[in-house]
mmCIF file of C-alpha atoms and ligand atoms in Angstrom:
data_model
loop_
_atom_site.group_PDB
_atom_site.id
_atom_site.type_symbol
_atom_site.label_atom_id
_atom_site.label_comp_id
_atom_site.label_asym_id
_atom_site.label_seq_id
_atom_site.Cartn_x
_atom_site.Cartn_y
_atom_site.Cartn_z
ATOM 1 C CA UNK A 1 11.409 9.562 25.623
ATOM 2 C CA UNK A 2 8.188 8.096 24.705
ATOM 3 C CA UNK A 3 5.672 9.749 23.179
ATOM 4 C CA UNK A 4 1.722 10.231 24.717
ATOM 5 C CA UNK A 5 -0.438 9.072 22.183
ATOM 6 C CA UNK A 6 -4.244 9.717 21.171
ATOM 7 C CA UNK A 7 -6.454 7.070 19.497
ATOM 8 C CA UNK A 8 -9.787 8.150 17.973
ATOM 9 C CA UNK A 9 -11.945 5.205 16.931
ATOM 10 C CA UNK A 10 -11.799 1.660 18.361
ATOM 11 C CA UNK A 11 -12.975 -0.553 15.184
ATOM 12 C CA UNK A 12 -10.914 -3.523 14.751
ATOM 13 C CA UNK A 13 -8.311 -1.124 13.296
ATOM 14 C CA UNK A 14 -8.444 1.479 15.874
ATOM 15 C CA UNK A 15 -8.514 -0.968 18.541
ATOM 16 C CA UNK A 16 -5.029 -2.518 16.858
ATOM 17 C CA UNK A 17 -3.405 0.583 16.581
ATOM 18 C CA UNK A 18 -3.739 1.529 20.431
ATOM 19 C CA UNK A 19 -3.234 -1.828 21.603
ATOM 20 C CA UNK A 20 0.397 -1.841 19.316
ATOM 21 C CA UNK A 21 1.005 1.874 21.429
ATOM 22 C CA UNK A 22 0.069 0.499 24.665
ATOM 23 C CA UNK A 23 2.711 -2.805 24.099
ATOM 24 C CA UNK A 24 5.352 -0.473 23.221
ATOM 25 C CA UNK A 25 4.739 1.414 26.225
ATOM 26 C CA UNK A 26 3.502 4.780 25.164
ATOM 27 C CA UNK A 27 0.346 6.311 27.464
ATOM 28 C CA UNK A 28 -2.227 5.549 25.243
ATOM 29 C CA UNK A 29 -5.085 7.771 25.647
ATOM 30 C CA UNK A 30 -8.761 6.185 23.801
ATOM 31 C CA UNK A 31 -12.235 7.681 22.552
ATOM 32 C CA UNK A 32 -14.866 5.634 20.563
ATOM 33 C CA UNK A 33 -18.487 7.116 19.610
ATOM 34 C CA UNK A 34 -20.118 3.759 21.141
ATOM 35 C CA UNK A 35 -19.166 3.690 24.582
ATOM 36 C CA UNK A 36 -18.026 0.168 25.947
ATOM 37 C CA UNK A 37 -15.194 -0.485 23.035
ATOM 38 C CA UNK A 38 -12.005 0.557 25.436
ATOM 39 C CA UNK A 39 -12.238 -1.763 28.216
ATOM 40 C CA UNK A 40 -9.896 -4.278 27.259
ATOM 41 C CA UNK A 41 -7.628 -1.856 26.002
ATOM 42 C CA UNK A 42 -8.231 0.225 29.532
ATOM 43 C CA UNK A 43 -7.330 -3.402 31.643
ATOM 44 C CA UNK A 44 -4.181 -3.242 29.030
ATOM 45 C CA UNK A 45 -3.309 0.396 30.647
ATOM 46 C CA UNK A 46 -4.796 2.584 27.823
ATOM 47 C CA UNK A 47 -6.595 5.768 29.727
ATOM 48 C CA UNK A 48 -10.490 6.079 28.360
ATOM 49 C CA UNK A 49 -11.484 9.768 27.512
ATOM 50 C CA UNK A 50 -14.967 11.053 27.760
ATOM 51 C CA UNK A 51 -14.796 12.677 24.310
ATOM 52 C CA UNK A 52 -13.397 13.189 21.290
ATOM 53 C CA UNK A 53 -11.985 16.608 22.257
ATOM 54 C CA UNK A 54 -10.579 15.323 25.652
ATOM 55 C CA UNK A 55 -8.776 12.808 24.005
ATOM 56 C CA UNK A 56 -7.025 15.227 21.650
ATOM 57 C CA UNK A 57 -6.182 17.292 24.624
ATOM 58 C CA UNK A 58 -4.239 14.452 25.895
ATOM 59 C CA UNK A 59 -1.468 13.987 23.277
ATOM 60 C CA UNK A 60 0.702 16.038 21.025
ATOM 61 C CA UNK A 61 0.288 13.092 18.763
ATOM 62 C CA UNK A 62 -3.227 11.637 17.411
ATOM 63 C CA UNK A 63 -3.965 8.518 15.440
ATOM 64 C CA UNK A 64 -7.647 8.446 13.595
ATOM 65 C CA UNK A 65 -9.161 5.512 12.068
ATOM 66 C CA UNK A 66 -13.032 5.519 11.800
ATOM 67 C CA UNK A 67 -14.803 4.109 8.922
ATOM 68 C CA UNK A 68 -15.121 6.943 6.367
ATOM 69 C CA UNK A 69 -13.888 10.837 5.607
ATOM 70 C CA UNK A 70 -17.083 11.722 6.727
ATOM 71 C CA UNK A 71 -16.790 10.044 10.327
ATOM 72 C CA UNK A 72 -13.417 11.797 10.462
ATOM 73 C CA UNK A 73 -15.048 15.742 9.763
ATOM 74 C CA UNK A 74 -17.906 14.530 11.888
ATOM 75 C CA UNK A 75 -15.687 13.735 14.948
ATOM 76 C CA UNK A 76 -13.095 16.703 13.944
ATOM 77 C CA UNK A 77 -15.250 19.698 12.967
ATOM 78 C CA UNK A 78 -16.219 19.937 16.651
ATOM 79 C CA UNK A 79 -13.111 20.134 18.292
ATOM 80 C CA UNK A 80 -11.193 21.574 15.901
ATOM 81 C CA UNK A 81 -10.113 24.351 18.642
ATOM 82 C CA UNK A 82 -7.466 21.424 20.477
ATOM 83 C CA UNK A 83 -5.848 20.672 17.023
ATOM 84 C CA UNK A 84 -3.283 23.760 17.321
ATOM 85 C CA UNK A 85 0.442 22.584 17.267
ATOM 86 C CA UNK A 86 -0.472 18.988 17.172
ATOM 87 C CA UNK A 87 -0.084 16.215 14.710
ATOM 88 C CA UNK A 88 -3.074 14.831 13.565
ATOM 89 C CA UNK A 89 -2.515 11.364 11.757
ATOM 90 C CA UNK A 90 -5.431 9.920 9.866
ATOM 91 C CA UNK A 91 -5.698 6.085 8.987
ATOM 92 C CA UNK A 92 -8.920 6.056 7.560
ATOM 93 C CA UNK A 93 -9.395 4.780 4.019
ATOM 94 C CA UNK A 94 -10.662 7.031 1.109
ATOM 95 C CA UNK A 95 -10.019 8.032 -1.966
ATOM 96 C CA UNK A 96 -6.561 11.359 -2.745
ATOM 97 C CA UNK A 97 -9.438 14.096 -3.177
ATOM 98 C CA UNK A 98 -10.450 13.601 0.758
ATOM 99 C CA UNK A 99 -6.755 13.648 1.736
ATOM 100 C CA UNK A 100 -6.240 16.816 0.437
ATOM 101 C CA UNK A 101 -9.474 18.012 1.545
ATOM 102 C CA UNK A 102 -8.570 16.880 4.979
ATOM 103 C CA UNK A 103 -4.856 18.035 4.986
ATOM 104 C CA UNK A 104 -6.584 22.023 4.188
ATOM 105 C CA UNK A 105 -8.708 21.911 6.929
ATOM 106 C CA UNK A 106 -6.425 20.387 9.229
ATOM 107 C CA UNK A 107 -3.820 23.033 8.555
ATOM 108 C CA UNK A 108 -6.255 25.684 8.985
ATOM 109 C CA UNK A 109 -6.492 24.628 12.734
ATOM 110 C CA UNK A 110 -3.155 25.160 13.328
ATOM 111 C CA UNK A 111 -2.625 20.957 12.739
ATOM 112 C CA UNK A 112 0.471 19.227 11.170
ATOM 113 C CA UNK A 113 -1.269 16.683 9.304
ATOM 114 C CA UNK A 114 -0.477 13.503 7.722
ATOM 115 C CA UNK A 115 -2.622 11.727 5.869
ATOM 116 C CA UNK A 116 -1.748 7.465 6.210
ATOM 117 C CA UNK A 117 -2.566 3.844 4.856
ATOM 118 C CA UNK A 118 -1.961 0.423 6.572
ATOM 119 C CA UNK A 119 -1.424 -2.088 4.392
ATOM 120 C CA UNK A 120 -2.463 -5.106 6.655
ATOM 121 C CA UNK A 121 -5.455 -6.250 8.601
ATOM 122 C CA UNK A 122 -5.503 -5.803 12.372
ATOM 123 C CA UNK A 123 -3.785 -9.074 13.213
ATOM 124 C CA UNK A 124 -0.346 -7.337 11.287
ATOM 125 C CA UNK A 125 -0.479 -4.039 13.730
ATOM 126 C CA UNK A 126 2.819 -4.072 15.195
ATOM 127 C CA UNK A 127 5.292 -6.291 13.482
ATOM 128 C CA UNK A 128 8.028 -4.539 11.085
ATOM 129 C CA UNK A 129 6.975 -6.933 8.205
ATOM 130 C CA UNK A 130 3.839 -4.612 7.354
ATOM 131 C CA UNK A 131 4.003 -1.064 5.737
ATOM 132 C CA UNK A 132 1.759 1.850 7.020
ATOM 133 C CA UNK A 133 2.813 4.609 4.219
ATOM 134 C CA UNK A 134 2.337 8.134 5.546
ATOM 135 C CA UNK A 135 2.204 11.535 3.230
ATOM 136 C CA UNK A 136 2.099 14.966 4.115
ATOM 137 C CA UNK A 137 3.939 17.013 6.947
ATOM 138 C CA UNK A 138 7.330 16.131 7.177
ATOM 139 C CA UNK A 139 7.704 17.727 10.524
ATOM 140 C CA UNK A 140 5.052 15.450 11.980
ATOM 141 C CA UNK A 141 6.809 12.532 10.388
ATOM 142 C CA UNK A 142 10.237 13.266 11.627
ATOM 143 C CA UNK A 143 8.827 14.084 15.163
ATOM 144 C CA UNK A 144 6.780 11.098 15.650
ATOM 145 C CA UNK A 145 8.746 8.583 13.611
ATOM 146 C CA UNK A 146 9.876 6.308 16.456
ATOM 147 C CA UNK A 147 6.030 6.270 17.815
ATOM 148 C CA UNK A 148 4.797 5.630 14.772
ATOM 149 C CA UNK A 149 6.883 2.330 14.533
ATOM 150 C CA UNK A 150 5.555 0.837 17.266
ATOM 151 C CA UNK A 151 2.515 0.184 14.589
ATOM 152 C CA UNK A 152 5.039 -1.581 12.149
ATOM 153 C CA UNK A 153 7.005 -0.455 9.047
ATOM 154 C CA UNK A 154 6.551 3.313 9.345
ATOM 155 C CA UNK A 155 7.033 4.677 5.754
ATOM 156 C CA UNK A 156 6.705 8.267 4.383
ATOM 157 C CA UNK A 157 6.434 8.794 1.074
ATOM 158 C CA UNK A 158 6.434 12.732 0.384
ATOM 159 C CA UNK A 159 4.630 15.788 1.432
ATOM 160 C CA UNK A 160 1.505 15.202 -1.064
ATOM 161 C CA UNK A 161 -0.944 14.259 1.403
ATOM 162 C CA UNK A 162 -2.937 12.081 -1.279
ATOM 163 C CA UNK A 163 0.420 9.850 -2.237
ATOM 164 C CA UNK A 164 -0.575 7.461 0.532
ATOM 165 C CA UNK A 165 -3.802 6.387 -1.010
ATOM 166 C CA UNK A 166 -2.411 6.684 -4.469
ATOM 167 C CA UNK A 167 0.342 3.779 -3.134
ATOM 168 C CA UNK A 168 -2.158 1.800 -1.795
ATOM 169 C CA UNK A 169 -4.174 1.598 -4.843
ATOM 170 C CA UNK A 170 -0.780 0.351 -6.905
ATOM 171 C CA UNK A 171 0.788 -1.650 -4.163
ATOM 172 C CA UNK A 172 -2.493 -3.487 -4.622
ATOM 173 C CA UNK A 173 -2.009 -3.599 -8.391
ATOM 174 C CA UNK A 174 1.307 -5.326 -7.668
ATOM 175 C CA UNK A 175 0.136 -7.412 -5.228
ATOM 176 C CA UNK A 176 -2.525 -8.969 -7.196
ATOM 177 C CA UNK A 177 -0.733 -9.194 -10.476
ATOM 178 C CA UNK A 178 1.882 -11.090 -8.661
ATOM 179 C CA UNK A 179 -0.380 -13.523 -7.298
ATOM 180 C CA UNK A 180 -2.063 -13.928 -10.000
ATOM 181 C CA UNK A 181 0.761 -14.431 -11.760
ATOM 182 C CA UNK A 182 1.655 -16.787 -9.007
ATOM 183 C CA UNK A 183 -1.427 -19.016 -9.371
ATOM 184 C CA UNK A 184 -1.152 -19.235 -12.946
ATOM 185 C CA UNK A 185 2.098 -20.949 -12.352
ATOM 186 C CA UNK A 186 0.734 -23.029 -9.681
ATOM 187 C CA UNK A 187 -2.293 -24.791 -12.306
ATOM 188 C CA UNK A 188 0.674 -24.892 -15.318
ATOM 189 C CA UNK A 189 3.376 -26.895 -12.831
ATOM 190 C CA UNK A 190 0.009 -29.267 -12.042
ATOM 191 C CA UNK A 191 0.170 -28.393 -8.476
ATOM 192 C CA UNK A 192 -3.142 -28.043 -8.143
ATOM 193 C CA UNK A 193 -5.097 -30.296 -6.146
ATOM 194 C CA UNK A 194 -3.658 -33.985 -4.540
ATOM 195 C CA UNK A 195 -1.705 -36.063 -6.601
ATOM 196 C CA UNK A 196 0.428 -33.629 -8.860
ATOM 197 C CA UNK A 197 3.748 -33.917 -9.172
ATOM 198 C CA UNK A 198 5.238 -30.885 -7.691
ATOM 199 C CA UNK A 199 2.909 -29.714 -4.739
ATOM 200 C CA UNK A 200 2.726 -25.505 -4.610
ATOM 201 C CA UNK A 201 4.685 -25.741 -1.279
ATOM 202 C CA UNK A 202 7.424 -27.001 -3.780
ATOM 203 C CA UNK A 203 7.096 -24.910 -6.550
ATOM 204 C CA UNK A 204 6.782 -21.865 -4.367
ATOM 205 C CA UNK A 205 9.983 -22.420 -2.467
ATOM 206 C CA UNK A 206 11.755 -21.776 -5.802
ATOM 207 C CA UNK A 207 9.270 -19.117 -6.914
ATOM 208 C CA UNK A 208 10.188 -17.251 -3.817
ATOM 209 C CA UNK A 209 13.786 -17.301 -4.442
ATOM 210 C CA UNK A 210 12.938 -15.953 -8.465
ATOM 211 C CA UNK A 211 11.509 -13.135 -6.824
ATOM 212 C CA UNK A 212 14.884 -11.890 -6.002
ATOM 213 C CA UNK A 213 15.861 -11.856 -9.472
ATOM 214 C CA UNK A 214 12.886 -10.450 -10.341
ATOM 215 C CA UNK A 215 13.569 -7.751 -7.726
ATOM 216 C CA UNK A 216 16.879 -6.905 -9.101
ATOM 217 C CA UNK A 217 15.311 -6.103 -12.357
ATOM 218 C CA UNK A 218 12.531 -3.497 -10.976
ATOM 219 C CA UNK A 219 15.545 -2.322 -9.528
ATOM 220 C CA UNK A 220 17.003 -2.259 -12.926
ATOM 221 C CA UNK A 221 14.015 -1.189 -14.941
ATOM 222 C CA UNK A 222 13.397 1.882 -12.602
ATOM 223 C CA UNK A 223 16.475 3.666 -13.579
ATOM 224 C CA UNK A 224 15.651 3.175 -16.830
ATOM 225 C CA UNK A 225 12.180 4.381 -16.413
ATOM 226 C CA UNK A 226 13.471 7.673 -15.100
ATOM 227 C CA UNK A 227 15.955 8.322 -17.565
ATOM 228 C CA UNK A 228 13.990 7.293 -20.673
ATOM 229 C CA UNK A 229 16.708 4.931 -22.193
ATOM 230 C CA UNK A 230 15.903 1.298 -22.230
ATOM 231 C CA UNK A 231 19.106 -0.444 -23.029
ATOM 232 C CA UNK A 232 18.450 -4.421 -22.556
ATOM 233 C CA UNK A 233 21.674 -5.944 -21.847
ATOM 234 C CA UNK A 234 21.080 -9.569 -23.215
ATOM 235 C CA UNK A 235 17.594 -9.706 -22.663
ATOM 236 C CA UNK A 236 15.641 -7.485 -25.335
ATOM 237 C CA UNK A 237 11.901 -7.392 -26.304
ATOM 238 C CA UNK A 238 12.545 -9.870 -28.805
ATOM 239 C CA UNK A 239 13.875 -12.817 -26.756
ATOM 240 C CA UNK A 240 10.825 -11.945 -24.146
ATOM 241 C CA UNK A 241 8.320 -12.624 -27.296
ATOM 242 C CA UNK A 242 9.239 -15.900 -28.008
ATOM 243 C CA UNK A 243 9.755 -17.006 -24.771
ATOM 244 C CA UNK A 244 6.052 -15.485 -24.267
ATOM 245 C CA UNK A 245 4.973 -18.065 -27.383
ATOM 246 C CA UNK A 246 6.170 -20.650 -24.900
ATOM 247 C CA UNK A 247 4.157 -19.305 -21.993
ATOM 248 C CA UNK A 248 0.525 -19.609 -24.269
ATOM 249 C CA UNK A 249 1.609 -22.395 -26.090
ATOM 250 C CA UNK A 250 2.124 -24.434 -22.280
ATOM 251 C CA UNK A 251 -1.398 -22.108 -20.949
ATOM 252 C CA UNK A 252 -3.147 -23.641 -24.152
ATOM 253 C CA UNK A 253 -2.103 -26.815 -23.231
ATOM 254 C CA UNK A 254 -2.564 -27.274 -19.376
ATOM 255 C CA UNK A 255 -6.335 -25.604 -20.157
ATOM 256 C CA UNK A 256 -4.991 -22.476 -17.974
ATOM 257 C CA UNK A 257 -6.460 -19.018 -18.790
ATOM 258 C CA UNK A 258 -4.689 -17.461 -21.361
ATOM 259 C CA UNK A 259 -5.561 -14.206 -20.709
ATOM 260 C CA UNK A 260 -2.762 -12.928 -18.807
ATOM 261 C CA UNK A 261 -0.009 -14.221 -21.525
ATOM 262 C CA UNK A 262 -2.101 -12.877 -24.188
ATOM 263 C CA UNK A 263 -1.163 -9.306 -22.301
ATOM 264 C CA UNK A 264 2.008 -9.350 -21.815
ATOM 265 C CA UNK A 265 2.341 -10.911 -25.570
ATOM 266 C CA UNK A 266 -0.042 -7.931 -26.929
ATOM 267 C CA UNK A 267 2.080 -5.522 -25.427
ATOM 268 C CA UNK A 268 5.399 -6.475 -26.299
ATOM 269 C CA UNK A 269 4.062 -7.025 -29.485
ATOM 270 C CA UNK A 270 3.145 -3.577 -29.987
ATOM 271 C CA UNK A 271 6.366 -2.536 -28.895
ATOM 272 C CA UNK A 272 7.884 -4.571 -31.004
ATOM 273 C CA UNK A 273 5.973 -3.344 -34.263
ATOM 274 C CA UNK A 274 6.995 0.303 -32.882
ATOM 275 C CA UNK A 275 10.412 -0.336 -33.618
ATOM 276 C CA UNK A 276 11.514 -1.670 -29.828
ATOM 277 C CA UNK A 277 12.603 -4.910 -30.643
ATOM 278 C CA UNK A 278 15.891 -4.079 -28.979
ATOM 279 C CA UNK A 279 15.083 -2.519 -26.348
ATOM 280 C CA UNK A 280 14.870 -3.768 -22.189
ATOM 281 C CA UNK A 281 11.570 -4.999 -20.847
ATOM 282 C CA UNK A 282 11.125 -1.618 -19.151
ATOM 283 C CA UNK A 283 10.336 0.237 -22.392
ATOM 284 C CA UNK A 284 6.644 -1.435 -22.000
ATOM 285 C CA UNK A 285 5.953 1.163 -19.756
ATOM 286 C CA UNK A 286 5.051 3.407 -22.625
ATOM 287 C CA UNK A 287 2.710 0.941 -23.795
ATOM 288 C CA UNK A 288 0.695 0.217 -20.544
ATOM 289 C CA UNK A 289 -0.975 3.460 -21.014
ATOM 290 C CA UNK A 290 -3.751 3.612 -23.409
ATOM 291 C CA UNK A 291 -3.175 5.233 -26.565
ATOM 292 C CA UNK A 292 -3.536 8.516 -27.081
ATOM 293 C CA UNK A 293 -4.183 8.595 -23.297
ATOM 294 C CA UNK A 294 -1.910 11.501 -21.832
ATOM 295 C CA UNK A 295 -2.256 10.731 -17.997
ATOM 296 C CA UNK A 296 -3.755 13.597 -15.470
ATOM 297 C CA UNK A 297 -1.999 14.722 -12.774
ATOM 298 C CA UNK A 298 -3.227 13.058 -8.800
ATOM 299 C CA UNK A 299 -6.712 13.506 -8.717
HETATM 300 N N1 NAP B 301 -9.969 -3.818 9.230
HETATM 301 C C1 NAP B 301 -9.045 -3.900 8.275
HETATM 302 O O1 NAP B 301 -8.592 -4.987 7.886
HETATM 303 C C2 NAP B 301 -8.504 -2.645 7.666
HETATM 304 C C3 NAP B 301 -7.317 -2.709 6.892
HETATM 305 C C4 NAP B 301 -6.791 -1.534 6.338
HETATM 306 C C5 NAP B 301 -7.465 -0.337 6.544
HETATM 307 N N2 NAP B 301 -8.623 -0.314 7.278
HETATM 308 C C6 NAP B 301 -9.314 0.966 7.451
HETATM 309 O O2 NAP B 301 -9.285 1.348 8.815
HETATM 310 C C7 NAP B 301 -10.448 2.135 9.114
HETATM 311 C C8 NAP B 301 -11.134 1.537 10.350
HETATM 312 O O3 NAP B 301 -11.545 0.227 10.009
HETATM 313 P P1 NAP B 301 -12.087 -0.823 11.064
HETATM 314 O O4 NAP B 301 -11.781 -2.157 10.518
HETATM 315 O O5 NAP B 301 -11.602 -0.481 12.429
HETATM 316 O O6 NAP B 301 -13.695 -0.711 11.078
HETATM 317 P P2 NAP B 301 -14.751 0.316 10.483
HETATM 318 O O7 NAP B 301 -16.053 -0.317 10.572
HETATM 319 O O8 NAP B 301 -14.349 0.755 9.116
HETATM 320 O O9 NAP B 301 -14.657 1.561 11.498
HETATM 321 C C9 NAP B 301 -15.255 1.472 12.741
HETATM 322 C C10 NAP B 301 -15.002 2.722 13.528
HETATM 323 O O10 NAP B 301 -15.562 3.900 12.898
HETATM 324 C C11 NAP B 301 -16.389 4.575 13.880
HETATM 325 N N3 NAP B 301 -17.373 5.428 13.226
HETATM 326 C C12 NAP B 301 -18.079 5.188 12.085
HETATM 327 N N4 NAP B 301 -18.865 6.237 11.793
HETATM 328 C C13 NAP B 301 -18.663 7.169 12.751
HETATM 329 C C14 NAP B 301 -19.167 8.477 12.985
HETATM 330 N N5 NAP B 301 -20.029 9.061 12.141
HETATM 331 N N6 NAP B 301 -18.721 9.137 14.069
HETATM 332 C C15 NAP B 301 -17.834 8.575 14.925
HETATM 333 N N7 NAP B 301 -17.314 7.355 14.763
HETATM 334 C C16 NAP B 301 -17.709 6.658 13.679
HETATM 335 C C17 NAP B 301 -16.971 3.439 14.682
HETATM 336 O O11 NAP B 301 -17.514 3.923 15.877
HETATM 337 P P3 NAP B 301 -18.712 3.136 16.602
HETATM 338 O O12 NAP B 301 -18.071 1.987 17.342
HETATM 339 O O13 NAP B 301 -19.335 4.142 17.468
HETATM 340 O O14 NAP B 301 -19.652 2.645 15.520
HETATM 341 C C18 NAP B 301 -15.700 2.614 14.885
HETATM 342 O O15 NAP B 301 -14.847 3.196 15.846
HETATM 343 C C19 NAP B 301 -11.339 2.096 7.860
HETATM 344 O O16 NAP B 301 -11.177 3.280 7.122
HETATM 345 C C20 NAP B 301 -10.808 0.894 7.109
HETATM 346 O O17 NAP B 301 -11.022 0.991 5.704
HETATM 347 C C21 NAP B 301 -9.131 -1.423 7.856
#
């Protein structure tokens, strides 16, 4: 049975989001602050409410996404009397301390809460190849699942309301020390610019298939992260440092940045010196953090 669904705020974002609800054939119900933001969603099908606490009204389900924390308690606060029994999802980016602020105040009106992040631009609303992470009630996730899908890759990642903002910061992390990692290869194959002799279209093709190896050894390196035991198979800390010699030596060379192989050589160095030699690639993790550095809990 398909779900009624709520939209509050019609940014580019918000605007996304309902028009992903409306193609997968929920009733879509819309409210933006400006007026004049719904009508192409409204010749789409989506129903335009007159306020924020009409729109509520209309759905057991209801998707925020306004600019800041602040736009979300200033829309909220008022209408906080049609949030009872309903699941309030909010898309809006902030930092863990305003999730959990949000996910008290939302309980205390009777809401199940769940507190999201989408990690694509508007254009990726609705296709399975992009991740919106959700945290919080588990109720509202199981319950609204199949709704929530019609926005993409619906993913929950625990009850901790301010996990989903905590992921996005490190999915980030990963995303830019890939590419990063990525273009550094590009400049030391010579792709770069006309006339090399491998283009990046080339290179990548191959790169791409790497990344399932390199896949299979987060895989790997996870387990061994939990546990605490590092065993390296045929590939210890000591074969990754010379190899690493390789990677300045050719940085050096091609005029590349050496930055980033200085850091992974710095750190498996120190390993190394600790006595680690032996050990799998995944016993760096104890060197990432900073010395004497215990780490808080989630802000
Ligand atoms: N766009 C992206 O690529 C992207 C990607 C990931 C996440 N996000 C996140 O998604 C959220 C929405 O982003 P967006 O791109 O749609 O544009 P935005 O400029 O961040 O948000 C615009 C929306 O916020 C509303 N708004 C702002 N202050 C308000 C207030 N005090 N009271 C009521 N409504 C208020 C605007 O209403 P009015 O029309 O009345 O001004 C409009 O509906 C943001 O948190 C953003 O960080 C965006």
């Amino acid at each position: 049975m398909s779900t009624d669904v709520t939209v509050l705020g019609l940014g580019p974002m918000g605007s996304a989001l309902a028009g992903a609800f409306v193609a997968a054939g929920h009733r879509t119900t819309v409210w933006n602050r400006t007026p004049g933001k719904a009508e192409a969603l409204v010749r789409r099908g989506a129903v335009e409410a007159e306020s924020a606490g009409e729109a509520l009204g209309a759905s057991p389900l209801t998707v925020v996404s306004l600019s800041t924390y602040e736009a979300v308690r200033d829309v909220l606060r008022p209408v906080a009397g049609e949030l009872a029994g309903r699941a309030l999802v909010n898309l809006t980016s902030g930092p863990p301390v305003c999730a959990r602020e949000m996910d008290a105040w939302a309980g205390q009106a009777g809401a199940h809460y769940l507190d999201g992040v989408v990690m694509t631009t508007p254009s990726g609303i609705g296709s399975r190849d992009f991740l919106q992470l959700y945290a919080g009630s588990a109720t509202a996730f199981e319950r609204h699942r199949e709704t929530l899908a019609a926005l993409g890759d619906a993913t929950y990642v625990g009850t901790d309301t301010a996990l989903s903002s905590v992921y996005d910061t490190t999915l980030l992390c990963q995303m830019w020390s890939t590419l990063t990692g990525w273009l550094h290869s590009v400049v030391l194959i010579g792709a770069e610019g006309p006339g090399g002799n491998v283009t990046a279209a080339e290179y990548t093709e191959v790169a791409n298939r790497w990344m399932d190896t390199v896949r299979f050894f987060m895989s790997t390196y996870a387990a061994q992260v939990d546990s605490g035991e590092y065993p390296s198979g045929d590939f210890p800390l000591d074969l990754h440092r010379s190899t690493m010699e390789i990677l300045t030596h050719a940085s050096e060379l091609r005029g590349a940045d050496t930055g980033m192989p200085k850091l992974f050589r710095a750190l498996t160095e120190r390993a190394i010196a600790a006595g680690h030699g032996n050990d799998s690639y995944a016993r760096l993790v104890e060197f990432v953090r900073r010395e004497g550095r215990p780490g808080a809990t989630l802000p």
